[in-house]
Short mmCIF file of C-alpha atoms and ligand atoms in Angstrom, two decimals:
data_model
loop_
_atom_site.label_atom_id
_atom_site.label_comp_id
_atom_site.label_asym_id
_atom_site.label_seq_id
_atom_site.Cartn_x
_atom_site.Cartn_y
_atom_site.Cartn_z
CA MET A 222 48.03 3.19 -76.34
CA ASN A 223 48.76 5.43 -73.25
CA THR A 224 52.06 7.00 -73.89
CA ASN A 225 52.59 8.30 -70.32
CA SER A 226 52.37 4.63 -68.99
CA SER A 227 55.64 3.63 -71.03
CA ASN A 228 57.37 6.74 -69.57
CA MET A 229 56.37 5.82 -66.02
CA MET A 230 57.42 2.32 -66.51
CA ALA A 231 60.87 3.47 -67.81
CA LEU A 232 61.47 5.98 -65.18
CA ALA A 233 60.51 3.67 -62.24
CA PRO A 234 63.44 1.87 -60.54
CA ASN A 235 64.26 -1.28 -62.46
CA THR A 236 63.49 -3.87 -59.87
CA SER A 237 63.59 -6.97 -62.33
CA ASN A 238 66.56 -8.05 -64.43
CA LYS A 239 64.40 -7.26 -67.70
CA ARG A 240 65.65 -4.37 -69.61
CA GLU A 241 63.33 -1.72 -70.88
CA THR A 242 62.42 -1.69 -74.56
CA VAL A 243 64.36 0.85 -76.66
CA CYS A 244 63.02 2.23 -79.92
CA ILE A 245 65.45 3.05 -82.80
CA PHE A 246 64.13 5.18 -85.72
CA GLY A 247 65.83 4.26 -88.87
CA THR A 248 66.99 0.83 -90.13
CA GLY A 249 70.25 2.18 -91.68
CA ASP A 250 73.76 1.31 -90.93
CA PHE A 251 74.06 2.91 -87.50
CA GLY A 252 70.41 1.83 -86.40
CA ARG A 253 71.15 -1.63 -87.34
CA ALA A 254 74.50 -1.92 -85.55
CA LEU A 255 73.27 -0.39 -82.39
CA GLY A 256 70.01 -2.44 -82.29
CA HIS A 257 72.11 -5.63 -82.80
CA LYS A 258 74.51 -4.62 -79.81
CA MET A 259 71.43 -3.73 -77.79
CA ILE A 260 69.77 -7.09 -78.47
CA GLN A 261 73.08 -8.79 -77.50
CA CYS A 262 72.98 -6.99 -74.02
CA GLY A 263 69.42 -7.95 -73.39
CA TYR A 264 67.34 -4.91 -74.48
CA PRO A 265 64.23 -5.67 -76.50
CA VAL A 266 64.47 -3.35 -79.65
CA VAL A 267 61.70 -1.97 -81.76
CA TYR A 268 62.38 -0.21 -85.02
CA GLY A 269 60.48 2.85 -86.31
CA SER A 270 60.85 2.64 -90.10
CA ARG A 271 59.23 4.05 -93.31
CA SER A 272 58.99 0.54 -94.46
CA THR A 273 57.82 -2.35 -92.02
CA GLN A 274 59.02 -5.00 -94.12
CA ILE A 275 61.52 -7.07 -92.40
CA SER A 276 64.78 -7.54 -94.32
CA ASN A 277 67.42 -10.08 -93.34
CA LEU A 278 69.80 -7.32 -92.48
CA ILE A 279 67.72 -6.31 -89.43
CA PRO A 280 68.51 -8.14 -86.21
CA LYS A 281 66.10 -11.09 -86.11
CA ASP A 282 64.83 -10.49 -82.70
CA ALA A 283 63.89 -6.91 -83.41
CA GLU A 284 60.32 -5.66 -84.40
CA VAL A 285 59.81 -3.29 -87.25
CA LEU A 286 56.78 -0.91 -87.06
CA SER A 287 55.69 2.50 -88.21
CA HIS A 288 57.41 5.38 -86.35
CA ALA A 289 54.34 6.25 -84.38
CA GLU A 290 53.77 2.70 -83.34
CA ALA A 291 57.25 2.00 -82.40
CA ALA A 292 57.69 5.24 -80.40
CA GLN A 293 54.49 4.12 -78.25
CA LYS A 294 56.30 1.02 -77.21
CA ALA A 295 59.35 2.62 -75.49
CA ALA A 296 60.33 5.51 -73.26
CA ILE A 297 63.57 6.08 -75.14
CA ILE A 298 63.73 6.78 -78.78
CA ILE A 299 67.08 6.73 -80.51
CA VAL A 300 66.95 8.79 -83.84
CA ALA A 301 69.39 7.13 -86.29
CA ILE A 302 68.55 9.30 -89.11
CA GLN A 303 70.42 12.28 -90.68
CA ARG A 304 69.44 15.65 -89.53
CA GLN A 305 68.22 16.86 -92.96
CA HIS A 306 65.30 14.33 -92.62
CA TYR A 307 64.34 15.37 -89.16
CA ASN A 308 61.06 17.28 -90.34
CA PHE A 309 59.32 13.87 -90.51
CA LEU A 310 59.43 14.11 -86.70
CA THR A 311 57.22 17.15 -86.37
CA PRO A 312 53.74 15.23 -86.65
CA LEU A 313 55.08 12.84 -83.95
CA ALA A 314 55.70 15.64 -81.54
CA GLU A 315 52.68 14.67 -79.32
CA ILE A 316 53.59 11.01 -79.14
CA LEU A 317 57.19 11.87 -78.28
CA ARG A 318 56.15 14.34 -75.52
CA GLY A 319 57.79 13.43 -72.28
CA LYS A 320 59.95 10.73 -73.95
CA VAL A 321 63.68 10.51 -74.10
CA VAL A 322 64.80 11.24 -77.52
CA VAL A 323 68.46 10.45 -78.26
CA ASP A 324 70.15 12.33 -81.05
CA ILE A 325 73.13 10.43 -82.34
CA SER A 326 73.69 12.42 -85.57
CA ASN A 327 76.96 13.89 -86.98
CA ASN A 328 77.49 16.49 -89.81
CA LEU A 329 79.78 16.63 -92.80
CA LYS A 330 81.45 20.03 -91.81
CA LEU A 331 82.39 21.60 -88.68
CA ASN A 332 79.68 24.02 -87.27
CA GLN A 333 77.69 23.16 -90.43
CA TYR A 334 74.46 24.61 -88.94
CA PRO A 335 73.89 27.53 -86.56
CA GLU A 336 72.54 25.30 -83.90
CA SER A 337 73.51 21.77 -83.01
CA ASN A 338 71.55 19.02 -84.42
CA ALA A 339 70.36 17.96 -80.91
CA GLU A 340 69.16 21.55 -80.26
CA TYR A 341 67.40 21.46 -83.53
CA LEU A 342 65.66 18.22 -82.71
CA ALA A 343 64.84 19.75 -79.14
CA GLN A 344 63.12 22.77 -81.07
CA LEU A 345 61.20 20.46 -83.34
CA LEU A 346 59.92 18.28 -80.34
CA PRO A 347 59.45 20.90 -77.61
CA GLY A 348 57.95 18.30 -75.16
CA ALA A 349 60.74 15.63 -75.58
CA ARG A 350 63.80 15.32 -73.35
CA VAL A 351 66.46 15.41 -75.88
CA VAL A 352 69.85 13.95 -75.05
CA LYS A 353 72.99 13.82 -77.32
CA ALA A 354 74.90 10.54 -77.33
CA PHE A 355 76.67 7.84 -79.37
CA ASN A 356 77.78 10.15 -82.27
CA THR A 357 81.50 9.45 -81.63
CA VAL A 358 81.00 5.60 -81.79
CA SER A 359 80.93 4.20 -85.38
CA ALA A 360 78.59 1.61 -86.77
CA TRP A 361 81.57 -0.35 -87.74
CA ALA A 362 83.09 -0.43 -84.27
CA LEU A 363 79.67 -1.46 -82.73
CA GLN A 364 79.30 -4.23 -85.14
CA SER A 365 82.88 -5.61 -85.13
CA GLY A 366 83.36 -5.15 -81.31
CA ALA A 367 86.51 -3.22 -82.16
CA LEU A 368 85.56 -0.48 -79.58
CA ASP A 369 88.92 0.25 -78.00
CA ALA A 370 89.50 3.53 -79.81
CA SER A 371 85.93 4.80 -79.27
CA ARG A 372 84.96 3.35 -76.10
CA GLN A 373 84.05 6.77 -74.67
CA VAL A 374 80.46 8.15 -75.30
CA PHE A 375 80.02 11.76 -74.79
CA VAL A 376 76.59 12.45 -73.36
CA CYS A 377 74.79 15.81 -72.80
CA GLY A 378 71.30 17.00 -72.24
CA ASP A 379 69.27 19.28 -70.22
CA ASP A 380 67.23 16.63 -68.35
CA MET A 381 69.34 14.92 -65.67
CA GLU A 382 67.05 11.99 -65.35
CA ALA A 383 66.90 11.45 -69.11
CA LYS A 384 70.76 11.74 -69.38
CA GLN A 385 71.01 9.08 -66.51
CA MET A 386 68.94 6.75 -68.51
CA VAL A 387 70.87 6.99 -71.63
CA MET A 388 74.14 6.67 -69.59
CA ASN A 389 72.71 3.53 -68.06
CA ILE A 390 72.41 2.15 -71.61
CA VAL A 391 75.79 3.12 -72.60
CA ARG A 392 77.25 1.37 -69.65
CA ALA A 393 75.14 -1.76 -70.34
CA LEU A 394 76.62 -1.82 -73.85
CA GLY A 395 80.17 -2.01 -72.29
CA LEU A 396 80.93 1.61 -73.22
CA THR A 397 82.07 4.46 -70.93
CA PRO A 398 79.59 7.65 -70.75
CA LEU A 399 81.25 10.98 -70.18
CA ASP A 400 78.73 13.60 -69.05
CA GLN A 401 79.49 16.72 -70.86
CA GLY A 402 76.83 18.91 -69.39
CA SER A 403 73.72 20.55 -70.93
CA LEU A 404 72.58 20.44 -74.48
CA LEU A 405 74.72 23.56 -75.10
CA ALA A 406 77.64 21.16 -75.23
CA ALA A 407 76.03 19.32 -78.26
CA GLN A 408 77.75 21.39 -81.02
CA GLU A 409 81.23 20.66 -79.68
CA ILE A 410 80.34 16.90 -79.33
CA GLU A 411 79.17 16.94 -82.87
CA ASN A 412 82.46 18.51 -83.83
CA TYR A 413 84.72 15.90 -82.30
CA PRO A 414 84.46 13.09 -85.06
CA LEU A 415 85.18 15.81 -87.62
CA GLN A 416 88.39 16.86 -86.28
CA LEU A 417 91.39 15.46 -87.83
CA PHE A 418 94.42 15.58 -85.29
CA PRO A 419 93.93 19.22 -84.39
CA MET A 420 96.82 19.24 -82.11
CA TRP A 421 99.20 17.49 -84.63
CA LYS A 422 98.85 19.90 -87.48
CA PHE A 423 101.52 22.45 -86.45
CA PRO A 424 104.11 19.83 -85.23
CA ILE A 425 103.61 17.82 -88.35
CA PHE A 426 103.79 20.64 -90.74
CA LEU A 427 106.82 21.96 -88.84
CA SER A 428 108.53 18.68 -88.94
CA LEU A 429 107.92 18.16 -92.63
CA GLY A 430 109.15 21.74 -93.44
CA LEU A 431 112.45 21.50 -91.43
CA SER A 432 113.12 18.03 -92.67
CA ALA A 433 112.67 19.14 -96.27
CA PHE A 434 115.03 22.23 -95.64
CA PHE A 435 117.69 19.82 -93.94
CA PHE A 436 117.32 17.27 -96.66
CA PHE A 437 118.20 19.83 -99.39
CA TYR A 438 120.83 21.49 -97.20
CA CYS A 439 122.71 17.99 -96.78
CA LEU A 440 122.12 17.14 -100.51
CA ALA A 441 123.89 20.34 -101.36
CA LEU A 442 126.94 19.93 -98.99
CA ASP A 443 127.34 16.13 -98.99
CA VAL A 444 126.38 15.04 -102.50
CA ILE A 445 126.44 18.03 -104.92
CA TYR A 446 129.64 19.80 -103.19
CA THR A 447 131.49 16.46 -103.19
CA TYR A 448 130.52 15.75 -106.84
CA VAL A 449 131.51 19.36 -108.06
CA TYR A 450 134.80 19.67 -106.25
CA GLU A 451 136.03 16.04 -105.48
CA LYS A 452 134.27 14.38 -108.55
CA ASN A 453 133.00 11.59 -106.06
CA ASN A 454 129.51 10.36 -106.72
CA PHE A 455 128.09 9.89 -103.36
CA SER A 456 124.44 10.02 -104.49
CA PHE A 457 123.66 6.91 -102.37
CA PHE A 458 123.81 9.10 -99.39
CA ILE A 459 120.41 9.86 -100.03
CA ALA A 460 119.30 6.39 -98.60
CA ILE A 461 120.88 6.26 -95.36
CA THR A 462 123.58 8.94 -94.59
CA ILE A 463 121.39 11.88 -95.05
CA PRO A 464 118.37 10.55 -93.29
CA ASN A 465 120.72 9.62 -90.43
CA GLN A 466 121.86 13.24 -90.27
CA ILE A 467 118.34 14.72 -90.51
CA CYS A 468 116.91 12.25 -87.76
CA PRO A 469 118.99 13.30 -84.91
CA VAL A 470 119.20 17.01 -85.99
CA MET A 471 115.16 17.03 -86.10
CA ALA A 472 114.99 15.10 -82.83
CA LEU A 473 117.35 17.57 -80.98
CA ILE A 474 115.58 20.74 -82.54
CA LEU A 475 112.09 19.43 -81.77
CA LEU A 476 113.11 18.59 -78.36
CA GLY A 477 114.46 22.08 -77.86
CA LEU A 478 111.13 23.56 -79.19
CA VAL A 479 109.37 21.54 -76.63
CA TYR A 480 111.05 23.53 -73.84
CA LEU A 481 111.46 26.82 -75.58
CA PRO A 482 107.91 28.18 -74.99
CA GLY A 483 108.35 27.36 -71.23
CA VAL A 484 111.36 29.63 -71.02
CA LEU A 485 109.71 32.24 -73.16
CA ALA A 486 106.52 32.20 -70.98
CA ALA A 487 108.91 32.67 -67.82
CA ILE A 488 110.58 35.65 -69.63
CA ILE A 489 107.26 37.20 -70.48
CA GLN A 490 105.93 36.75 -66.97
CA LEU A 491 109.27 38.21 -65.46
CA TYR A 492 108.94 41.26 -67.84
CA ARG A 493 105.13 41.82 -67.17
CA GLY A 494 105.56 41.09 -63.35
CA THR A 495 102.33 39.10 -63.48
CA LYS A 496 100.86 35.79 -64.37
CA TYR A 497 97.38 37.29 -64.93
CA ARG A 498 97.87 38.47 -68.42
CA ARG A 499 97.37 36.27 -71.34
CA PHE A 500 100.17 35.00 -73.22
CA PRO A 501 100.06 35.87 -76.96
CA ASP A 502 97.93 33.41 -78.91
CA TRP A 503 100.92 31.91 -80.91
CA LEU A 504 102.69 31.05 -77.46
CA ASP A 505 99.46 29.58 -76.14
CA LYS A 506 98.96 27.39 -79.18
CA TRP A 507 102.66 26.28 -79.13
CA MET A 508 102.43 25.36 -75.60
CA LEU A 509 99.42 23.22 -76.24
CA CYS A 510 101.19 21.20 -78.81
CA ARG A 511 104.46 20.47 -76.78
CA LYS A 512 103.41 16.83 -76.19
CA GLN A 513 103.00 16.25 -79.96
CA LEU A 514 106.36 18.02 -80.80
CA GLY A 515 107.98 15.80 -78.12
CA LEU A 516 106.43 12.66 -79.57
CA ILE A 517 107.47 13.48 -83.13
CA ALA A 518 111.08 14.27 -81.70
CA LEU A 519 111.06 10.78 -80.17
CA ALA A 520 110.22 9.10 -83.54
CA PHE A 521 113.15 10.93 -85.19
CA ALA A 522 115.39 9.82 -82.26
CA SER A 523 114.26 6.13 -82.68
CA LEU A 524 115.02 6.27 -86.48
CA HIS A 525 118.40 7.69 -85.73
CA ALA A 526 119.01 4.77 -83.37
CA VAL A 527 117.84 2.22 -86.11
CA PHE A 528 119.81 3.92 -88.79
CA THR A 529 123.04 3.87 -86.52
CA LEU A 530 122.58 0.22 -85.67
CA VAL A 531 122.53 -0.77 -89.38
CA SER A 532 125.72 1.35 -90.08
CA PRO A 533 128.18 -1.41 -89.74
CA ILE A 534 126.49 -3.63 -92.57
CA ARG A 535 126.44 -0.86 -95.00
CA SER A 536 128.74 -1.59 -97.99
CA PHE A 537 130.07 2.04 -97.98
CA VAL A 538 131.13 1.71 -94.34
CA LYS A 539 132.74 -1.85 -94.87
CA TRP A 540 134.61 -0.44 -97.80
CA ARG A 541 135.98 2.56 -95.81
CA THR A 542 136.94 0.28 -92.98
CA SER A 543 138.75 -2.25 -95.24
CA LYS A 544 140.51 0.64 -97.23
CA ALA A 545 141.97 1.91 -93.87
CA ILE A 546 143.15 -1.55 -93.06
CA ILE A 547 144.77 -2.29 -96.56
CA SER A 548 146.43 1.03 -96.55
CA GLN A 549 148.19 0.03 -93.13
CA VAL A 550 149.04 -3.33 -94.64
CA LEU A 551 150.45 -1.70 -97.69
CA ASN A 552 152.42 0.82 -95.89
CA ASN A 553 153.49 -1.75 -93.25
CA LYS A 554 152.47 0.61 -90.42
CA THR A 555 150.17 0.09 -87.75
CA GLU A 556 148.34 3.13 -86.59
CA PRO A 557 148.52 3.46 -82.88
CA LEU A 558 145.30 3.60 -80.83
CA ASP A 559 144.25 7.26 -80.33
CA THR A 560 142.88 7.28 -76.83
CA THR A 561 141.55 10.75 -77.03
CA ASN A 562 139.37 9.71 -80.06
CA ALA A 563 138.46 6.55 -78.24
CA TRP A 564 137.36 8.47 -75.24
CA LEU A 565 135.29 10.93 -77.54
CA SER A 566 133.74 8.22 -79.47
CA ASP A 567 132.73 6.25 -76.44
CA SER A 568 131.55 9.38 -74.70
CA TYR A 569 129.29 10.48 -77.49
CA LEU A 570 127.81 6.98 -77.78
CA ALA A 571 127.15 6.75 -74.00
CA LEU A 572 125.55 10.20 -74.00
CA GLY A 573 123.38 9.17 -76.93
CA ILE A 574 122.38 5.99 -75.44
CA LEU A 575 121.53 7.69 -72.07
CA GLY A 576 119.81 10.54 -73.94
CA PHE A 577 117.65 8.12 -75.73
CA PHE A 578 116.67 6.22 -72.71
CA PHE A 579 115.40 9.41 -70.95
CA PHE A 580 113.70 10.43 -74.14
CA VAL A 581 111.81 7.17 -74.34
CA LEU A 582 110.94 7.45 -70.64
CA VAL A 583 109.57 11.09 -71.01
CA GLY A 584 107.61 9.87 -74.16
CA ILE A 585 106.06 7.01 -72.43
CA THR A 586 104.92 9.25 -69.56
CA SER A 587 103.08 11.51 -71.86
CA LEU A 588 100.84 8.73 -73.10
CA PRO A 589 97.29 9.04 -71.63
CA SER A 590 97.49 5.64 -70.21
CA VAL A 591 100.50 6.19 -68.21
CA SER A 592 99.97 9.77 -67.33
CA ASN A 593 96.64 9.03 -65.90
CA SER A 594 98.30 6.63 -63.45
CA VAL A 595 100.96 9.19 -61.92
CA ASN A 596 100.06 12.19 -59.91
CA TRP A 597 100.56 15.95 -61.07
CA ARG A 598 103.82 16.20 -59.25
CA GLU A 599 105.26 12.91 -60.58
CA PHE A 600 104.08 13.82 -64.12
CA ARG A 601 105.78 17.34 -63.77
CA PHE A 602 108.88 15.77 -62.48
CA VAL A 603 109.25 13.43 -65.51
CA GLN A 604 108.16 15.89 -68.20
CA SER A 605 110.06 18.89 -66.72
CA LYS A 606 113.16 17.55 -64.74
CA LEU A 607 113.83 14.31 -66.82
CA GLY A 608 112.92 16.31 -70.11
CA TYR A 609 115.70 18.89 -69.24
CA VAL A 610 118.23 15.91 -68.38
CA THR A 611 117.28 14.50 -71.80
CA LEU A 612 117.93 17.84 -73.66
CA ILE A 613 121.32 18.33 -71.75
CA LEU A 614 122.34 14.61 -72.79
CA CYS A 615 121.32 15.00 -76.29
CA THR A 616 122.87 18.31 -76.78
CA ALA A 617 126.10 17.03 -75.11
CA HIS A 618 125.85 13.95 -77.47
CA THR A 619 125.85 16.33 -80.51
CA LEU A 620 128.56 18.61 -79.12
CA VAL A 621 131.03 15.73 -78.32
CA TYR A 622 130.39 14.05 -81.56
CA GLY A 623 131.06 17.33 -83.78
CA GLY A 624 132.91 19.43 -81.29
CA LYS A 625 136.53 18.78 -82.70
CA TRP A 626 135.53 19.52 -86.32
CA PHE A 627 132.97 22.41 -85.84
CA LEU A 628 135.81 24.88 -85.76
CA SER A 629 137.82 23.28 -88.51
CA PRO A 630 137.45 25.33 -91.75
CA SER A 631 136.93 22.17 -93.88
CA ALA A 632 133.54 21.82 -91.97
CA TYR A 633 132.42 24.96 -93.82
CA LYS A 634 131.52 23.95 -97.35
CA TRP A 635 130.44 26.71 -99.45
CA TYR A 636 130.85 28.83 -96.16
CA LEU A 637 127.80 27.11 -94.72
CA PRO A 638 127.85 25.42 -91.27
CA ASN A 639 127.33 21.81 -90.85
CA ILE A 640 123.78 20.89 -89.95
CA TYR A 641 124.85 19.63 -86.57
CA MET A 642 126.02 23.08 -85.72
CA LEU A 643 122.59 24.43 -86.85
CA SER A 644 120.82 21.68 -84.64
CA LEU A 645 122.44 23.12 -81.56
CA VAL A 646 121.13 26.65 -81.86
CA VAL A 647 117.68 26.00 -80.25
CA PRO A 648 118.63 23.51 -77.55
CA CYS A 649 121.73 25.64 -76.40
CA THR A 650 119.62 28.74 -76.42
CA VAL A 651 116.89 27.00 -74.18
CA LEU A 652 119.73 25.52 -71.92
CA VAL A 653 121.49 28.90 -71.44
CA VAL A 654 118.16 30.80 -70.61
CA LYS A 655 117.03 27.96 -68.49
CA PHE A 656 120.28 28.26 -66.64
CA VAL A 657 119.88 31.74 -66.06
CA LEU A 658 116.20 31.38 -65.01
CA ILE A 659 117.30 29.01 -62.12
CA PHE A 660 119.64 31.52 -60.66
CA PRO A 661 118.06 32.44 -57.16
CA CYS A 662 117.92 36.28 -57.95
CA VAL A 663 115.65 35.30 -61.22
CA ASP A 664 114.02 32.31 -59.85
CA LYS A 665 112.70 33.98 -56.56
CA PRO A 666 110.65 36.61 -58.31
CA LEU A 667 109.59 34.26 -61.04
CA THR A 668 108.12 31.84 -58.34
CA GLN A 669 106.42 34.61 -56.38
CA ILE A 670 104.82 35.70 -59.72
CA ARG A 671 103.74 32.08 -60.33
CA GLN A 672 102.11 32.15 -56.96
CA GLY A 673 99.99 35.24 -57.71
CA TRP A 674 102.31 38.09 -56.66
CA GLU A 675 101.99 41.19 -58.96
CA ARG A 676 104.74 43.86 -59.48
CA ASN A 677 102.16 46.31 -60.79
CA PRO A 678 98.66 45.25 -59.80
CA LYS A 679 97.05 47.33 -62.52
CA TYR A 680 97.62 44.28 -64.74
CA SER A 681 95.29 42.17 -62.72
CA GLU A 682 92.20 44.06 -63.87
P1 NAP B 205 71.92 5.38 -93.31
O1 NAP B 205 72.66 4.21 -93.35
O2 NAP B 205 71.80 6.37 -94.60
O3 NAP B 205 70.55 5.35 -92.68
C1 NAP B 205 69.87 6.49 -92.48
C2 NAP B 205 68.28 5.80 -92.31
O4 NAP B 205 67.43 7.04 -92.12
C3 NAP B 205 67.80 5.10 -93.44
O5 NAP B 205 68.15 3.79 -93.44
C4 NAP B 205 66.19 5.26 -93.25
O6 NAP B 205 65.88 4.32 -92.46
C5 NAP B 205 66.19 6.69 -92.53
N1 NAP B 205 65.76 7.65 -93.48
C6 NAP B 205 66.33 8.04 -94.60
N2 NAP B 205 65.69 9.03 -95.25
C7 NAP B 205 64.68 9.32 -94.44
C8 NAP B 205 63.51 10.18 -94.47
N3 NAP B 205 63.38 11.10 -95.50
N4 NAP B 205 62.49 10.38 -93.57
C9 NAP B 205 62.78 9.50 -92.53
N5 NAP B 205 63.82 8.46 -92.46
C10 NAP B 205 64.59 8.36 -93.34
O7 NAP B 205 72.77 6.38 -92.31
P2 NAP B 205 73.59 5.81 -90.96
O8 NAP B 205 75.08 5.72 -91.37
O9 NAP B 205 72.76 4.80 -90.28
O10 NAP B 205 73.50 7.17 -89.98
C11 NAP B 205 72.33 7.60 -89.29
C12 NAP B 205 72.58 8.61 -88.33
O11 NAP B 205 73.64 8.08 -87.46
C13 NAP B 205 73.30 9.90 -89.00
O12 NAP B 205 72.75 11.09 -88.47
C14 NAP B 205 74.87 9.77 -88.78
O13 NAP B 205 75.37 10.99 -88.80
C15 NAP B 205 74.84 9.14 -87.39
N6 NAP B 205 76.05 8.22 -87.15
C16 NAP B 205 76.49 7.34 -87.97
C17 NAP B 205 77.52 6.61 -87.68
C18 NAP B 205 77.95 5.50 -88.58
O14 NAP B 205 78.88 4.98 -88.31
N7 NAP B 205 77.15 5.22 -89.64
C19 NAP B 205 78.30 6.78 -86.52
C20 NAP B 205 77.78 7.96 -85.64
C21 NAP B 205 76.67 8.57 -85.92
P3 NAP B 205 64.25 3.54 -92.94
O15 NAP B 205 64.42 3.11 -94.30
O16 NAP B 205 64.21 2.59 -91.80
O17 NAP B 205 63.16 4.58 -92.70
#
């Protein structure tokens, strides 16, 4: 069979509605799932396999031939076989010359081989037009139609026309092709499916570490101290009281940590008098995971809201309330309304509710589906301005809640400050520095630096 004719057919503009035949090498999980989807979308599919026996797992409208015969029937060959078996392709190099060969393979480890699988395939088949695609889509998602999480298909290759042909197939399957450039991008594309929440690692470990620290801190002060000195068994605090102390503290500290790198970066730029020098690596990495820190902070704030809402139905709270009422009855004395206390309690609740509202608003705009629908200025406004409003409200909520007993000696059990006092260190530092940074005498040079001005141009080398 003339191999060139099939190429010509595929490259010619498709004037009829009939789709061109696609060849899939390998009748494994991915090959079958992709073939099934392609047949559904109107593509004739021919499999190249080591065994030409038709099994009932193979889509019933597909043909199964030897690799050489199948390759001759199509201009596009999708290699659904692991890289370690690619050697079998070497004898097929002549048949595959000029054809579009799609590498869909993944590896088991990041940067497992010196070159990407797609580049390796291109070396084995020097005349073929190799394109990398489909590796981020799973066989399960193709088969079950649950493609929401992996609708994007990263495509790369050195031959523009070949890449376009593959992208057309991707679109026809209802997926979204994302052109990632030349075959040099293949290694990165092959690493995508192996990454496990790379931006979440630091925020998650930090949150776990800080939560564990605050848990033992509260356990020592609220349970062990009370047991040792007051002979009260408050071990049940572990279930709700302590978590409801940790959650707001974590939310506030993490929210502070979202804005701290920004003010540190401003100080560094002011000190250096230029924006053209790289920030230290730790600051760069910290800035990159601010969104994740913010979302974890929002999760803690939401838990705090839920824990607070269930407070009135807790048996300990009911007991404490009825004890206060009974003591008034026994003493035949009604305690007068303390308006200062009423003001403080209503104020901290109002600040908390407002703070939580803005927290949710900032969190929602950081989601890709929402952030993609606002322009850069709107995004900056919500993330920066409303973010600072959230930080101010949440800090004020904590200050009003604990302000009056922060200074009382009874708040210092074992000479240790209450965790609410600890939680204020980061946000107050951020707010004080930010306050200084917005003074015109500081803000003006900082704005100039951010617009490209340099105090000492030697830094721009
Ligand atoms: P699989 O179920 O193990 O199928 C691999 C197929 O390769 C076999 O069915 C066999 O087909 C063929 N094969 C095996 N040994 C061979 C050899 N020595 N020479 C020639 N052909 C051989 O694997 P899979 O899950 O379909 O994955 C195939 C490729 O797709 C892999 O590179 C994988 O990284 C990639 N991928 C898979 C998924 C997924 O969700 N499974 C997702 C993205 C990418 P025949 O018996 O028909 O020859």
